[in-house]
PDB file of C-alpha atoms in Angstrom:
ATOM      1  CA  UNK G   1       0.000   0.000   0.000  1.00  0.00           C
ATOM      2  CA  UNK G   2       0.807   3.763  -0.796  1.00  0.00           C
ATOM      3  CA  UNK G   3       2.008   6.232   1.620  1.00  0.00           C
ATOM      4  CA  UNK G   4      -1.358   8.090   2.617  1.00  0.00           C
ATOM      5  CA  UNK G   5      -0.724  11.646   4.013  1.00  0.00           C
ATOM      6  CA  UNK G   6      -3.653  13.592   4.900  1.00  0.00           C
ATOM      7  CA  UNK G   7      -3.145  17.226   5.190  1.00  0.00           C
ATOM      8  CA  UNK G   8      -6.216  18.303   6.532  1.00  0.00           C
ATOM      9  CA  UNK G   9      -6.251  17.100  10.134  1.00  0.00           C
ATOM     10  CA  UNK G  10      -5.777  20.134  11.072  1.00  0.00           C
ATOM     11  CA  UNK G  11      -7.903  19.991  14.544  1.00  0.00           C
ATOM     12  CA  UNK G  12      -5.827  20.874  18.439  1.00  0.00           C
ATOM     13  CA  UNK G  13      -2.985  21.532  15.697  1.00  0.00           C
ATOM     14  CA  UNK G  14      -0.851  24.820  17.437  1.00  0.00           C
ATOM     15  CA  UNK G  15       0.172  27.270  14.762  1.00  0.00           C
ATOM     16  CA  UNK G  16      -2.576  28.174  12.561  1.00  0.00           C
ATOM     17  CA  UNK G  17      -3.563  31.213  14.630  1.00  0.00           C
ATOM     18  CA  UNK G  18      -7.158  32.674  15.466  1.00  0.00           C
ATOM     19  CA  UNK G  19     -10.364  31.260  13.355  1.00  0.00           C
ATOM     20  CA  UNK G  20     -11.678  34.149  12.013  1.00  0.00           C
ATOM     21  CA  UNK G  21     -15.640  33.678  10.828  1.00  0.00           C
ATOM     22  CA  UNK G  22     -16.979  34.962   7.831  1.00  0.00           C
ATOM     23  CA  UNK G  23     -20.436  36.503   7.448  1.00  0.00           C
ATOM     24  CA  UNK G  24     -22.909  33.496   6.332  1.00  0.00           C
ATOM     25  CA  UNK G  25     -24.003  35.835   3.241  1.00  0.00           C
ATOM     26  CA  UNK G  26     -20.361  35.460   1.578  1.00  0.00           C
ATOM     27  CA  UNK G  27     -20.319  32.897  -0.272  1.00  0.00           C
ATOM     28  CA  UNK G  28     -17.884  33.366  -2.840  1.00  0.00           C
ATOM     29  CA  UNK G  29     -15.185  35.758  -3.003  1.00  0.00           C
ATOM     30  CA  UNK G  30     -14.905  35.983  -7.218  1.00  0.00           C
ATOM     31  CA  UNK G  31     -16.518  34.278 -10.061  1.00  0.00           C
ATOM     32  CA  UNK G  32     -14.919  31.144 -10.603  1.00  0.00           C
ATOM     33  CA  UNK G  33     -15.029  30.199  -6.955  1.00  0.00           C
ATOM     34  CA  UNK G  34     -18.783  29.715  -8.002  1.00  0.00           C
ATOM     35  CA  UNK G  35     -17.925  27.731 -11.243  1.00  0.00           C
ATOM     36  CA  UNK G  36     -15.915  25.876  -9.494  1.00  0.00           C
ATOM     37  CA  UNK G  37     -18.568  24.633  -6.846  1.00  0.00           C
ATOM     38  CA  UNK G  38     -20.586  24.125  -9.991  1.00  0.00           C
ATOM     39  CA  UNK G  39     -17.974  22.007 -11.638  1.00  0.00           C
ATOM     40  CA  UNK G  40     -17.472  20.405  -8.660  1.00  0.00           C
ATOM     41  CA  UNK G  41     -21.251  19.282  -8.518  1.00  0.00           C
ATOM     42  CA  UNK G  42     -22.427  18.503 -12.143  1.00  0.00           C
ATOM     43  CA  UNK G  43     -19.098  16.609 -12.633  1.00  0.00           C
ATOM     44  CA  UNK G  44     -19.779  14.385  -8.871  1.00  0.00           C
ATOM     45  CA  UNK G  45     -23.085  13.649 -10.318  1.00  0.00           C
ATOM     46  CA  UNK G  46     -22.097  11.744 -13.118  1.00  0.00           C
ATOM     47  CA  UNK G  47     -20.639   8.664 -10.644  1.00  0.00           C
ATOM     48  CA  UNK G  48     -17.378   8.911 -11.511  1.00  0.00           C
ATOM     49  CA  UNK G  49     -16.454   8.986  -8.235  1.00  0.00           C
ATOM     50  CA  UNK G  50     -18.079   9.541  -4.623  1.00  0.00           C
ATOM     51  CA  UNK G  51     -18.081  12.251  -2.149  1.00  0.00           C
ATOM     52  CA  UNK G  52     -15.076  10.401   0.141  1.00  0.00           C
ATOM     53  CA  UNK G  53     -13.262   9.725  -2.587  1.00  0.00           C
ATOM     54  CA  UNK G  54     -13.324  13.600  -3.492  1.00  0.00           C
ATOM     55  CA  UNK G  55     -12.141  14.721   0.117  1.00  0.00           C
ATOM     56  CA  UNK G  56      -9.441  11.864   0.142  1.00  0.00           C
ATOM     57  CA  UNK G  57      -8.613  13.346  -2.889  1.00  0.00           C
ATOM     58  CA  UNK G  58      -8.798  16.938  -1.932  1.00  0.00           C
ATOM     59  CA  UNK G  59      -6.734  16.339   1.692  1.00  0.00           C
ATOM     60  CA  UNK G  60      -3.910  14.775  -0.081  1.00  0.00           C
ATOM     61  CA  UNK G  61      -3.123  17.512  -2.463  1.00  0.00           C
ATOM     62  CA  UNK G  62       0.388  18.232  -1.713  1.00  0.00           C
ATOM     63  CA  UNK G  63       0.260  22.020  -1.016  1.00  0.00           C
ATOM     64  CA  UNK G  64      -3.043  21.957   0.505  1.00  0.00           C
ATOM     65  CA  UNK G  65      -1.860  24.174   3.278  1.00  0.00           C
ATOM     66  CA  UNK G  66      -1.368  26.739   0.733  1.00  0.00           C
ATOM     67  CA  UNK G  67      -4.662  27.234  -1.538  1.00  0.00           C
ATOM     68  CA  UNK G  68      -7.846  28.676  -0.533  1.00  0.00           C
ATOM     69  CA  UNK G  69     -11.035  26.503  -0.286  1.00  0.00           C
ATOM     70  CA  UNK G  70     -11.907  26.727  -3.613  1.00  0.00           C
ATOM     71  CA  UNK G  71      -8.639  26.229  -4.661  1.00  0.00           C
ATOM     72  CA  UNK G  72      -8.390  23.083  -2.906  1.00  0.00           C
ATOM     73  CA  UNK G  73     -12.089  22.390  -4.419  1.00  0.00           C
ATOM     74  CA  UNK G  74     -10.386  22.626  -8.084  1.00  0.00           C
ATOM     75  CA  UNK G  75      -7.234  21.290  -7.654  1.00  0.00           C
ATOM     76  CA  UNK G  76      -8.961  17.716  -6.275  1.00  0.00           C
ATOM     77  CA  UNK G  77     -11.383  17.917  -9.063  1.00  0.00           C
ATOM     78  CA  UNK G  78      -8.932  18.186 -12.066  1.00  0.00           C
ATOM     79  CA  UNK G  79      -7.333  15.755 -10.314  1.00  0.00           C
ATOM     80  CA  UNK G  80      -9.885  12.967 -10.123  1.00  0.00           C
ATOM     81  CA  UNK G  81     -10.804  13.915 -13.934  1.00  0.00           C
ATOM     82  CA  UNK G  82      -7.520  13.236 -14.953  1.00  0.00           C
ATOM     83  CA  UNK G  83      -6.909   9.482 -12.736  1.00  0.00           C
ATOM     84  CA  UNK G  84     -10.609   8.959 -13.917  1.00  0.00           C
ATOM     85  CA  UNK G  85      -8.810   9.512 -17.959  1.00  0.00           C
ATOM     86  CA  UNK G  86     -12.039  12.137 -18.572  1.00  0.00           C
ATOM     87  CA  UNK G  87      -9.408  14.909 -19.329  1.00  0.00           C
ATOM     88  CA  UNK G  88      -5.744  14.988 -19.774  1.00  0.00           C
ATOM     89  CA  UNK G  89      -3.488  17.397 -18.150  1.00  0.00           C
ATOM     90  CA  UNK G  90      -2.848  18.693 -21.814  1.00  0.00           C
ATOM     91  CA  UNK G  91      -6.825  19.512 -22.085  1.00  0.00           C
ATOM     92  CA  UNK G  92      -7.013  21.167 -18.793  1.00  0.00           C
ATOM     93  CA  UNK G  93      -3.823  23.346 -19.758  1.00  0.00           C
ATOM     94  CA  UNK G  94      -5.859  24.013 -23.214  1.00  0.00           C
ATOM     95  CA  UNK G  95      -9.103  23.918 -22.836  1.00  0.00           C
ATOM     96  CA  UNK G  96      -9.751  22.643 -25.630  1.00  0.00           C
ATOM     97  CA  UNK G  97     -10.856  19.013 -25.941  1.00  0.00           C
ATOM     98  CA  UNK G  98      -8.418  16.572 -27.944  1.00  0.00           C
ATOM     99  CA  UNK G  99      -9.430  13.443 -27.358  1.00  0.00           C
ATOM    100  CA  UNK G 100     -13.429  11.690 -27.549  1.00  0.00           C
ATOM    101  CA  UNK G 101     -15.614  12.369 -24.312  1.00  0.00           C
ATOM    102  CA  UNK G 102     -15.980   8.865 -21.987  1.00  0.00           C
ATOM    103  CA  UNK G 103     -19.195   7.728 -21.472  1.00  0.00           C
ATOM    104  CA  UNK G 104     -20.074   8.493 -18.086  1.00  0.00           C
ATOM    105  CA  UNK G 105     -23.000   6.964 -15.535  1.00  0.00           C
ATOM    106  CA  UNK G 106     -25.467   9.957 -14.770  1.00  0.00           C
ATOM    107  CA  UNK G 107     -25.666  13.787 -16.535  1.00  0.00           C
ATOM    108  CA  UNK G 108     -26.934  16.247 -14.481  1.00  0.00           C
ATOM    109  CA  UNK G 109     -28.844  18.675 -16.136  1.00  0.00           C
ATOM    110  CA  UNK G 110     -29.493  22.048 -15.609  1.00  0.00           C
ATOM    111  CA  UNK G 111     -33.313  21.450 -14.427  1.00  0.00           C
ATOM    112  CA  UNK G 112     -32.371  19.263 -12.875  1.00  0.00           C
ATOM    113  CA  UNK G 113     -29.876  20.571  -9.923  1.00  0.00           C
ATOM    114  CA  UNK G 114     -32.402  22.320  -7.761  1.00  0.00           C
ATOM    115  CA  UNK G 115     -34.211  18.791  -7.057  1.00  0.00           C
ATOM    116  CA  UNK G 116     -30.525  17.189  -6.658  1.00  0.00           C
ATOM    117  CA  UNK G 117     -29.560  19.845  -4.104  1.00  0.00           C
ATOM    118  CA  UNK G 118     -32.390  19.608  -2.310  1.00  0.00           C
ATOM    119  CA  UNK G 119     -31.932  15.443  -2.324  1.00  0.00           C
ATOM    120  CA  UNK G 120     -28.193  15.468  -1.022  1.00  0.00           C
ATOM    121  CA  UNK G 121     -26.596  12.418  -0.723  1.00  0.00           C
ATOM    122  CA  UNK G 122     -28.167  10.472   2.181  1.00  0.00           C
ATOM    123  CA  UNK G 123     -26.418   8.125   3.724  1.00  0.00           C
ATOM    124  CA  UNK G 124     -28.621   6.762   6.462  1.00  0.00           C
ATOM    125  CA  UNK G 125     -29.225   2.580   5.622  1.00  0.00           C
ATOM    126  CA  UNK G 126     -31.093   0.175   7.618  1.00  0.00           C
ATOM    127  CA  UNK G 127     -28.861  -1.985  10.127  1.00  0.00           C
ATOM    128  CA  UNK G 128     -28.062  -5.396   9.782  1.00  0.00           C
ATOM    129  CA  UNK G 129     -26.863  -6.082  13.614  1.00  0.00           C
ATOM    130  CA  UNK G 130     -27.461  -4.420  16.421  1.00  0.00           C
ATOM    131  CA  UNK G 131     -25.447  -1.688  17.725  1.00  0.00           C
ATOM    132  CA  UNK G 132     -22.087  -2.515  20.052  1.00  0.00           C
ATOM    133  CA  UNK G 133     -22.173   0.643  22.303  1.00  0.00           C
ATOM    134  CA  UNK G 134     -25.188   2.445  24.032  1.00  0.00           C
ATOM    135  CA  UNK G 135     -25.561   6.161  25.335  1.00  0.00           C
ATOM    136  CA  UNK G 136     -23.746   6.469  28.703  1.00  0.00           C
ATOM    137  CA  UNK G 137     -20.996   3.970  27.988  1.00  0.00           C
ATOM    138  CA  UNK G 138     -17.548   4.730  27.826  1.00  0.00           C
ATOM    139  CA  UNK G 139     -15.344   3.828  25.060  1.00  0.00           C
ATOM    140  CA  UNK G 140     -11.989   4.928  23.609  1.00  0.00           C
ATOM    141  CA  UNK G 141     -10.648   5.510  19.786  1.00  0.00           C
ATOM    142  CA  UNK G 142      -8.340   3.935  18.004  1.00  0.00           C
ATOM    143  CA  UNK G 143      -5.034   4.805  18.754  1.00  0.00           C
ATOM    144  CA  UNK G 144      -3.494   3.603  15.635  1.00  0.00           C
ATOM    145  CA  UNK G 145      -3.057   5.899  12.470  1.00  0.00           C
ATOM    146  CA  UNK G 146      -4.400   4.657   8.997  1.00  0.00           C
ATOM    147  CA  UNK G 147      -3.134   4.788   5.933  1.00  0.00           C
ATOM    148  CA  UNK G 148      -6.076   6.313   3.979  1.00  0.00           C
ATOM    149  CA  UNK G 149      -8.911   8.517   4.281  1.00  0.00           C
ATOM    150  CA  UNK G 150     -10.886   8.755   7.807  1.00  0.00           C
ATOM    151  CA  UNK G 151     -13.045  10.725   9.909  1.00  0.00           C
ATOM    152  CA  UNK G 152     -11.469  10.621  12.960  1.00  0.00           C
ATOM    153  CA  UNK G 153      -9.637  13.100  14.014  1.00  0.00           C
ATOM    154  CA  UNK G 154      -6.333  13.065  14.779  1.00  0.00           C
ATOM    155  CA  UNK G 155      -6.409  14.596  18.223  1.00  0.00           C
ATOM    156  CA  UNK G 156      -8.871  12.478  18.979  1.00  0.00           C
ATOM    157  CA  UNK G 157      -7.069   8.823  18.517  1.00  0.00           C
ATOM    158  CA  UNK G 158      -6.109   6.917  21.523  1.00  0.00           C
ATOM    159  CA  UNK G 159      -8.565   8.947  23.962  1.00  0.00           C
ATOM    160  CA  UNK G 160     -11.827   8.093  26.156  1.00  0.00           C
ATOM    161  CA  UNK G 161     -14.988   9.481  25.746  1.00  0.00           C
ATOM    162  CA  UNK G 162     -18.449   8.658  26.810  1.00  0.00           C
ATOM    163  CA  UNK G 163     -21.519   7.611  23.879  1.00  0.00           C
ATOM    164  CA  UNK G 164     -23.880  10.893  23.757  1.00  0.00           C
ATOM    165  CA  UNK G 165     -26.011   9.715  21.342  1.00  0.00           C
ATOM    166  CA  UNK G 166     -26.656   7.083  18.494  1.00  0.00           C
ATOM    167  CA  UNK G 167     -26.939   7.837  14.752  1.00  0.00           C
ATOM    168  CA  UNK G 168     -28.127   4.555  13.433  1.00  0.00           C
ATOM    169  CA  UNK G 169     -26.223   3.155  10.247  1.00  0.00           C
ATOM    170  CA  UNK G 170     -24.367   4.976   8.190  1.00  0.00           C
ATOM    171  CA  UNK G 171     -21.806   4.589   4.867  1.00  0.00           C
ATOM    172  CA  UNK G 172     -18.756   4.222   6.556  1.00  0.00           C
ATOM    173  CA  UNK G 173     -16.620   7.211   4.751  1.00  0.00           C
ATOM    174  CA  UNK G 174     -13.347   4.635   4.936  1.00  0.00           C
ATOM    175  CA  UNK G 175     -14.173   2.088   3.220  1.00  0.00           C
ATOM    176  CA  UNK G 176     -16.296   4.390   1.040  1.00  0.00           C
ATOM    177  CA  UNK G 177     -13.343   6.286   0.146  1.00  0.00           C
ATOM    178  CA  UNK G 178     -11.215   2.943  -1.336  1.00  0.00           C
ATOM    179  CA  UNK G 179     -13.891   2.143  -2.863  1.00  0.00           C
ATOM    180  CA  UNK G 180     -14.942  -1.029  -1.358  1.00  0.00           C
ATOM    181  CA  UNK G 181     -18.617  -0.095  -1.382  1.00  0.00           C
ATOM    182  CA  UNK G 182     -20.547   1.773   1.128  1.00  0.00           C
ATOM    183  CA  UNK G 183     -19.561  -0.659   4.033  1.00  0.00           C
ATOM    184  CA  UNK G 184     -22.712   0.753   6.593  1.00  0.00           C
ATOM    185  CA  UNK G 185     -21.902   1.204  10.274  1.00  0.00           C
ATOM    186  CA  UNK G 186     -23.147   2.117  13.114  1.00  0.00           C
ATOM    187  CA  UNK G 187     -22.387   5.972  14.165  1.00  0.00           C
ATOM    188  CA  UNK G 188     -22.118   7.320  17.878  1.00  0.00           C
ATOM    189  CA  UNK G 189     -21.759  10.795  18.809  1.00  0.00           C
ATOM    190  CA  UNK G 190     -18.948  10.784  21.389  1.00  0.00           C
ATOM    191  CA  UNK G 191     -18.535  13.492  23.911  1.00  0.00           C
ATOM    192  CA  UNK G 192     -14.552  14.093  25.105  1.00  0.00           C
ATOM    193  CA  UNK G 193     -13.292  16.694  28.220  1.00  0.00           C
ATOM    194  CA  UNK G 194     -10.641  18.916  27.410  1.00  0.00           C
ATOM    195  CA  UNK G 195      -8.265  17.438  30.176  1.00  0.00           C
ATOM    196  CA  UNK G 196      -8.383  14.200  27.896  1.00  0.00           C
ATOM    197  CA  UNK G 197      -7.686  15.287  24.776  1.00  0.00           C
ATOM    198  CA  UNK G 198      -5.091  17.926  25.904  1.00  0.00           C
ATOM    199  CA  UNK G 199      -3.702  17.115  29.255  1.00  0.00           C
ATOM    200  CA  UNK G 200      -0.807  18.882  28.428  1.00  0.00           C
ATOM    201  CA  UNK G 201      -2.413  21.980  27.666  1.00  0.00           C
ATOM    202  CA  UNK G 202      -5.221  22.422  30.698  1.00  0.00           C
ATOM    203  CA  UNK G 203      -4.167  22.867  33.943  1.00  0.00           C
ATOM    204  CA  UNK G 204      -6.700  23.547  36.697  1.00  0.00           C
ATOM    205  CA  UNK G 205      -6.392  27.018  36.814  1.00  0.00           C
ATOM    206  CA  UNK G 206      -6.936  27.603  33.437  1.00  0.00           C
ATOM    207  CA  UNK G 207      -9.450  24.611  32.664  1.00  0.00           C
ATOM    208  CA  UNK G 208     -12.434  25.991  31.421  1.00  0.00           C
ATOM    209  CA  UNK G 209     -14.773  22.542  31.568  1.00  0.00           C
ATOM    210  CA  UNK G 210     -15.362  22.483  27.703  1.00  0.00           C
ATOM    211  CA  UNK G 211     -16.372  19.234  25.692  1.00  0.00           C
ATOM    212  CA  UNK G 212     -15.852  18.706  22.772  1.00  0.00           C
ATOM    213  CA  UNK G 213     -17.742  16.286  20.886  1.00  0.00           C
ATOM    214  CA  UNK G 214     -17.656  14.472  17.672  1.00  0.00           C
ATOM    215  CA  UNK G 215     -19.258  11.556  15.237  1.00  0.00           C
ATOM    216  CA  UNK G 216     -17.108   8.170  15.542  1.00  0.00           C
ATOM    217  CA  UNK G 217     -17.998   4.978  13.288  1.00  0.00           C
ATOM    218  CA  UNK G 218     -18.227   1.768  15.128  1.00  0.00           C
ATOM    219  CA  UNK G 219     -14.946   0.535  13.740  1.00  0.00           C
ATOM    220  CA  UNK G 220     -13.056   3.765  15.728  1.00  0.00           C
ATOM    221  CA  UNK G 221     -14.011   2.403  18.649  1.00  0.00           C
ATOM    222  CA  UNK G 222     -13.343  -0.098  21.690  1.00  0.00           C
ATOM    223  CA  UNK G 223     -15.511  -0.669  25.115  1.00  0.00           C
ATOM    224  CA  UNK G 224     -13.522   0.803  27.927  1.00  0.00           C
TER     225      UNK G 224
END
C-alpha cells in the first residue's frame, strides 16, 4: 500500500492562529469560486467517483496548506478527472478538448440541480446487527493511524470518551473512500473533556470545563 498523508487534520494543531468567521451571506469571493462549486457538482453527479473519494482526494493535495477553499475544491477535481482519464493534463492546460468524451454513468442537467440539491446524498441505511455501544458507555478511539482517508480526528485517537447519542447506520466514509462499497456502520456521537484530549495543555487554573464532541464509526471504537 501507498504512503497516505492527509493534510487536513488540522484539529488541536498549534500554529494556525485565530479562526476568524466569515459573514454566512459570503459565499464566494470571485466568479470562478462559483464555477468551481458548480464544476465540482455537475461533474460528482455523473458517478465517476463519490463524495469520500473527493475529500481523500482533496486532503492529499500536496500544497493543501497553501490554496484557498476553492482552490483546494479545483485542484482535487482536475485531479480525479484526470486518474478517472475524462481529461488529460494537456486539455485542462488548453481547454480545448483533444481526445473523444468517456461515457459516463449519470448527466446532471441544468433542471435538474435544484431537485438534486435539495436530495443530497443520504447516507442513512437500515442496520443489519445491532449496535455494540449504548448512550452512557464509555469507550476509547483507536489509537493507531491509517493509511487512507478517515473521519477521525487526529487529536482524537487513543482517547476516552463517553456515547452521547446514536446515529443509526451509516456509509462508513473509509471504506467508502477505497472504494470497497458503502460498508454501513453504526455511528455514535462521542462526547470528550478537554483534560483528555489535551492534558498537556489544561491545567486547573486555566481549565475551562469544555467538551468537545464528535461523530465516531463503530470501527473507531473499543468498550472501555
Amino acid at each position: 500500500m501507498s504512503h497516505y498523508t492527509t493534510h487536513a487534520d488540522l484539529g488541536g494543531l498549534p500554529g494556525f492562529g485565530v479562526v476568524k468567521p466569515e459573514a454566512e451571506s459570503d459565499l464566494f469571493h470571485a466568479d470562478w469560486e462559483r464555477k468551481t462549486l458548480a464544476l465540482t457538482l455537475a461533474v460528482g453527479a455523473t458517478g465517476s467517483w463519490n463524495i469520500d473519494q473527493s475529500r481523500a482526494s482533496r486532503e492529499t493535495l500536496p500544497d493543501y496548506l497553501k490554496l484557498s477553499y476553492y482552490q483546494i475544491w479545483l485542484a482535487a477535481l482536475e485531479k480525479l478527472l484526470r486518474e478517472r482519464g475524462l481529461v488529460t493534463a494537456d486539455e485542462i492546460q488548453s481547454g480545448i478538448l483533444e481526445q473523444p468524451p468517456l461515457t459516463v454513468a449519470r448527466v446532471l442537467q441544468a433542471q435538474g440541480v435544484p431537485a438534486a440539491l435539495l436530495k443530497g446524498s443520504p447516507v442513512l441505511r437500515e442496520p443489519t446487527q445491532p449496535a455494540r455501544f449504548q448512550v452512557g458507555q464509555r469507550v476509547r478511539t483507536r489509537s493507531k493511524v491509517v493509511g487512507h482517508h478517515t473521519r477521525l480526528p487526529g487529536y482524537t485517537r487513543g482517547k476516552q470518551g463517553l456515547i452521547e447519542r446514536v446515529h443509526g447506520v451509516h456509509v462508513f466514509a473509509d471504506s467508502h473512500a477505497k472504494g470497497m462499497g458503502e460498508d454501513p456502520q453504526w455511528l455514535y456521537g462521542v462526547v470528550f473533556d478537554e483534560a483528555e484530549l489535551w492534558p498537556e495543555r489544561t491545567r486547573p487554573s486555566s481549565a475551562q470545563g469544555l467538551k468537545v464532541s464528535i461523530d465516531a464509526w463503530e470501527p473507531y471504537l473499543e468498550a472501555v
